[in-house]
Amino acid sequence: MSENDALVTYELRGKVAVIGLNRPAKRNAISDRFVEAINEAVLRARAEARAGVIHGHGKHFCAGLDLAEHSEKPLFEAVKGSRRWHTVFDHIERGTIPFVAAISGAAVGGGFELAASTHIRVAEDSAFFALPEGSRGIFVGGGGSVRIARLIGPARMGDMMLTGRVLSAEAMERWGGVSYVVPEGTVLERGVEIAGQMATNAEFTNYAIINALPRIADMSSEDGLFAESMVASLATMTDDAKERLRDFLEKRAAKVKAPGDG
Ligand code: 1HE
């Protein structure tokens, strides 16, 4: 048992690791120790699961940076803290398995940055999103200027930061920041279901999706197309691909069905 266990719960459901942010009294605000607990859980999930879900205990997903701890930090400590968030969130975004964020209540500041480092965001009706850094006199430091800006666009992110506006789950879905909006009380169940589905994919393909797509997005079209051909050819060479393609051709694998069709 580690000293970080209390801050984060961890449970393996089949091939899905369920990681729970567990500081509800402080609305899951992320302190230095908390970010290490998240890291530990993410690395454990990578070692023993095929997909992960991150959710918040209590009513809220995460209230962002622990402002009480942050306000006491000298400049260079703040820089190192931000760089540590980058490393930890990178373990989520560009690790070896895909993650779902199951969001209820607040996904604010660093909480939204954490959600943006996952691959799929599912939000309950009650979820809300804000970047109050402008009003707090600080700035995003958990990778948001890269990840949130790419997710919803820099102009919309700038709008959120400049005005402090709060977006509902539905509004954030329109902006592309969440992929699913689900009824109250169902977000974790739905998140685990989606993660369970991803866990059935070929491991190498999941790895390629989470690692190649964001890198290709950073490349020129020409470089991106070249990189895509390399990744696609590598994927085809795996035993997993050979077996799955044979299963389809020999009619053992499920077909793609139209929505609502069975
Ligand atoms: C906190 C934090 C926090 C709550 N750091 N302690 N994030 C923010 O600016 C969001 C600040 N939080 C809020 O606006 C609200 O707390 C919530 C909308 C998330 C939830 O409201 P509510 O009414 O359910 O809770 P509460 O009564 O405001 O808070 C309960 C306790 O949690 C209270 O402490 P208590 O000792 O008085 O009980 C709060 O002080 C505490 N708490 N949020 C510390 N964030 C890497 S850079 C990222 C930059 C950012 O993330 S900036 C955005 C920071």
XYZ file of C-alpha atoms and ligand atoms in Angstrom:
316
model
C 0.000 0.000 0.000
C 1.359 3.412 -0.913
C 0.930 6.706 0.922
C -0.947 7.992 -2.141
C -3.681 5.326 -1.960
C -6.110 7.470 -0.004
C -6.055 10.249 -2.599
C -6.797 7.999 -5.533
C -8.806 4.789 -5.629
C -7.868 2.065 -8.069
C -9.879 -0.912 -9.172
C -9.456 -3.377 -12.001
C -12.758 -4.311 -13.682
C -11.820 -7.000 -16.159
C -9.344 -5.275 -18.458
C -10.410 -1.775 -17.424
C -8.626 0.168 -14.678
C -10.984 2.504 -12.817
C -9.105 5.411 -11.254
C -11.068 7.570 -8.804
C -9.956 11.060 -7.750
C -10.655 10.849 -4.046
C -10.395 14.203 -2.341
C -14.055 15.180 -2.427
C -13.843 17.529 0.580
C -11.598 19.755 -1.562
C -13.549 19.005 -4.743
C -10.658 16.815 -5.929
C -8.330 19.833 -6.210
C -4.911 18.610 -7.294
C -2.028 19.106 -4.870
C 1.580 17.998 -5.484
C 0.973 14.752 -3.629
C -2.273 14.212 -5.528
C -0.582 14.511 -8.914
C 1.897 11.812 -7.816
C -0.981 9.569 -6.751
C -2.600 10.032 -10.175
C 0.722 9.163 -11.814
C 1.098 6.012 -9.748
C -2.406 4.841 -10.664
C -1.901 5.622 -14.359
C 1.377 3.675 -14.492
C -0.256 0.764 -12.693
C -3.137 0.838 -15.179
C -0.674 0.765 -18.057
C 0.976 -2.314 -16.575
C -2.171 -4.337 -15.945
C -5.130 -2.999 -17.939
C -6.031 -2.447 -21.592
C -7.947 0.804 -21.005
C -8.657 3.162 -18.124
C -11.353 5.440 -16.747
C -10.681 8.476 -14.576
C -13.602 9.797 -12.509
C -14.164 11.968 -9.460
C -15.548 10.764 -6.132
C -18.204 13.087 -4.746
C -20.210 15.498 -6.863
C -17.325 16.923 -8.887
C -14.753 15.607 -11.314
C -11.998 18.038 -10.330
C -11.686 21.683 -9.210
C -8.218 22.018 -10.755
C -5.032 23.135 -9.124
C -4.964 23.183 -5.326
C -4.981 26.957 -4.971
C -4.131 26.855 -1.255
C -0.896 24.986 -1.935
C -0.125 26.943 -5.113
C -0.443 30.378 -3.543
C 2.501 29.596 -1.242
C 4.902 28.519 -4.011
C 8.041 30.409 -5.056
C 8.398 30.988 -8.817
C 10.712 28.130 -9.697
C 8.686 25.644 -7.625
C 5.632 26.675 -9.666
C 7.548 26.036 -12.899
C 8.653 22.602 -11.683
C 5.110 21.833 -10.555
C 3.684 22.679 -13.960
C 6.356 20.596 -15.700
C 5.500 17.673 -13.445
C 1.819 17.920 -14.442
C 2.984 17.859 -18.063
C 4.931 14.643 -17.490
C 2.101 12.948 -15.619
C -0.626 13.984 -18.067
C 1.638 12.890 -20.908
C 1.675 9.421 -19.330
C -2.087 9.476 -19.862
C -2.236 11.050 -23.316
C 0.706 9.331 -24.970
C 1.084 6.204 -22.893
C 0.253 2.684 -23.932
C -3.494 2.417 -23.221
C -6.452 4.722 -23.921
C -8.268 6.562 -21.120
C -11.808 7.873 -20.694
C -12.642 10.821 -18.427
C -16.039 10.288 -16.752
C -17.055 13.795 -15.754
C -19.717 14.925 -13.300
C -19.975 18.390 -11.752
C -16.982 20.684 -12.097
C -14.197 20.129 -14.596
C -12.505 23.394 -13.891
C -9.034 24.727 -14.683
C -6.591 21.875 -14.155
C -9.573 19.506 -13.924
C -10.444 20.305 -17.523
C -6.732 19.969 -18.403
C -6.716 16.489 -16.867
C -9.844 15.560 -18.831
C -8.233 16.929 -22.001
C -5.286 14.575 -21.563
C -7.622 11.567 -21.808
C -8.800 10.245 -25.151
C -12.565 10.316 -24.709
C -14.635 12.567 -22.466
C -18.042 11.455 -21.233
C -19.993 14.058 -19.266
C -23.059 13.765 -17.089
C -25.870 16.318 -17.651
C -24.739 18.221 -14.546
C -21.122 18.613 -15.676
C -19.737 22.085 -16.218
C -16.518 23.437 -17.628
C -14.627 26.630 -16.882
C -11.145 28.114 -17.046
C -11.173 30.726 -14.262
C -7.412 31.355 -14.449
C -7.954 34.915 -15.709
C -9.936 35.868 -12.626
C -7.439 34.114 -10.310
C -4.455 35.968 -11.834
C -2.776 32.775 -13.010
C -2.571 30.789 -16.245
C -3.187 27.226 -17.333
C -0.179 25.096 -16.400
C -1.290 21.505 -16.871
C -0.976 21.368 -20.649
C -4.255 23.151 -21.382
C -2.807 25.732 -23.756
C -1.818 22.809 -25.974
C -4.481 20.178 -25.344
C -7.605 22.233 -24.652
C -6.694 24.678 -27.410
C -6.441 21.805 -29.872
C -9.582 20.167 -28.591
C -11.977 23.116 -28.796
C -9.856 25.673 -30.686
C -7.653 28.473 -29.296
C -10.326 31.135 -29.859
C -12.902 29.282 -27.727
C -10.335 28.517 -25.088
C -9.315 32.186 -25.052
C -12.988 33.121 -24.675
C -13.320 30.796 -21.651
C -10.177 32.221 -20.051
C -10.929 35.865 -20.783
C -14.572 35.855 -19.761
C -14.646 33.051 -17.180
C -17.800 31.748 -18.854
C -19.061 28.394 -17.630
C -20.177 25.860 -20.208
C -22.715 23.107 -19.632
C -22.018 19.558 -20.757
C -24.270 20.081 -23.736
C -22.546 23.324 -24.765
C -19.154 21.656 -24.398
C -20.349 18.819 -26.586
C -21.221 21.371 -29.276
C -17.691 22.748 -28.950
C -16.192 19.292 -29.357
C -14.787 19.124 -25.821
C -16.857 16.101 -24.826
C -17.989 13.232 -27.000
C -20.912 11.883 -24.971
C -23.448 13.535 -22.683
C -25.239 11.026 -20.465
C -28.027 11.165 -17.831
C -27.249 11.878 -14.168
C -25.795 8.974 -12.257
C -24.712 6.987 -15.313
C -21.379 8.533 -16.245
C -19.079 6.023 -14.592
C -21.021 3.066 -15.901
C -20.946 4.526 -19.431
C -17.256 5.405 -19.138
C -16.420 1.839 -18.101
C -18.538 0.499 -20.953
C -16.674 2.642 -23.500
C -13.305 1.728 -21.985
C -14.342 -1.950 -22.052
C -15.068 -1.629 -25.755
C -11.671 -0.002 -26.408
C -10.016 -2.761 -24.390
C -11.158 -5.313 -26.975
C -9.218 -3.542 -29.754
C -5.817 -4.726 -30.877
C -3.255 -3.429 -28.367
C -0.910 -2.116 -31.035
C -3.698 -0.259 -32.830
C -4.743 1.458 -29.590
C -1.108 2.407 -29.028
C -0.855 3.777 -32.560
C -4.107 5.737 -32.213
C -3.081 7.511 -29.030
C 0.543 8.083 -30.036
C 0.432 8.640 -33.790
C -2.664 10.839 -34.102
C -1.502 13.748 -31.898
C 1.990 13.627 -33.432
C 0.657 13.521 -36.981
C -1.540 16.511 -36.124
C 1.698 18.403 -35.381
C 3.274 17.486 -38.739
C 2.957 18.969 -42.205
C 0.445 17.109 -44.403
C 3.276 15.583 -46.382
C 5.069 14.273 -43.274
C 1.788 13.177 -41.748
C 0.842 11.089 -44.754
C 4.273 9.455 -44.783
C 4.102 8.698 -41.045
C 0.610 7.295 -41.502
C 1.817 4.814 -44.129
C 4.563 3.631 -41.793
C 2.241 3.157 -38.832
C -0.427 1.477 -40.967
C 2.105 -0.974 -42.395
C 3.523 -1.776 -38.970
C 0.040 -2.462 -37.609
C -0.698 -4.864 -40.448
C 2.435 -6.863 -39.619
C 1.275 -7.767 -36.096
C -0.001 -11.290 -35.377
C -3.065 -9.659 -33.871
C -3.929 -7.981 -37.187
C -3.331 -11.170 -39.165
C -5.642 -13.129 -36.852
C -8.360 -10.462 -36.766
C -8.338 -10.047 -40.554
C -8.551 -13.824 -41.013
C -11.467 -13.948 -38.558
C -13.324 -11.381 -40.630
C -12.630 -13.071 -43.943
C -13.713 -16.440 -42.527
C -16.902 -14.836 -41.162
C -16.053 -15.248 -37.476
C -15.818 -11.535 -36.700
C -18.672 -9.092 -36.157
C -19.655 -6.878 -39.095
C -19.979 -3.119 -38.803
C -23.667 -2.383 -38.231
C -25.614 0.743 -39.095
C -26.714 2.747 -36.013
C -29.906 1.280 -34.555
C -29.502 -1.937 -36.559
C -29.662 -4.747 -33.972
C -10.381 24.140 -3.210
C -10.408 24.237 -4.616
C -9.170 24.458 -5.279
C -12.429 23.919 -3.934
N -8.053 24.545 -4.527
N -9.241 24.247 -2.518
N -9.847 26.192 -9.694
C -10.828 27.050 -9.363
O -10.688 28.248 -9.427
C -12.116 26.422 -8.876
C -12.311 26.735 -7.429
N -13.429 25.980 -6.896
C -14.727 26.321 -7.098
O -15.054 27.232 -7.853
C -15.755 25.515 -6.346
O -15.116 24.948 -5.216
C -16.428 24.384 -7.146
C -17.343 24.999 -8.233
C -15.410 23.450 -7.810
C -17.277 23.506 -6.195
O -18.161 24.347 -5.456
P -18.783 23.809 -4.076
O -19.750 24.850 -3.607
O -19.283 22.436 -4.263
O -17.546 23.680 -3.060
P -16.805 24.814 -2.196
O -17.583 25.103 -0.964
O -16.423 25.970 -3.037
O -15.428 24.081 -1.825
C -15.348 23.054 -0.859
C -13.947 23.076 -0.286
O -13.016 22.759 -1.327
C -13.542 24.443 0.222
O -12.639 24.234 1.290
P -13.133 24.372 2.833
O -11.895 24.075 3.627
O -13.651 25.776 2.955
O -14.222 23.339 3.006
C -12.773 25.033 -0.931
O -11.845 26.026 -0.542
C -12.058 23.807 -1.455
N -11.648 23.955 -2.827
N -11.687 24.118 -5.034
C -8.121 24.444 -3.189
N -9.094 24.549 -6.621
C -1.775 23.485 -13.392
S -2.461 25.019 -13.588
C -4.157 24.846 -13.404
C -4.766 26.158 -13.013
C -6.088 25.976 -12.369
O -6.534 24.873 -12.141
S -6.925 27.410 -12.012
C -8.501 26.899 -11.507
C -8.528 26.566 -10.050
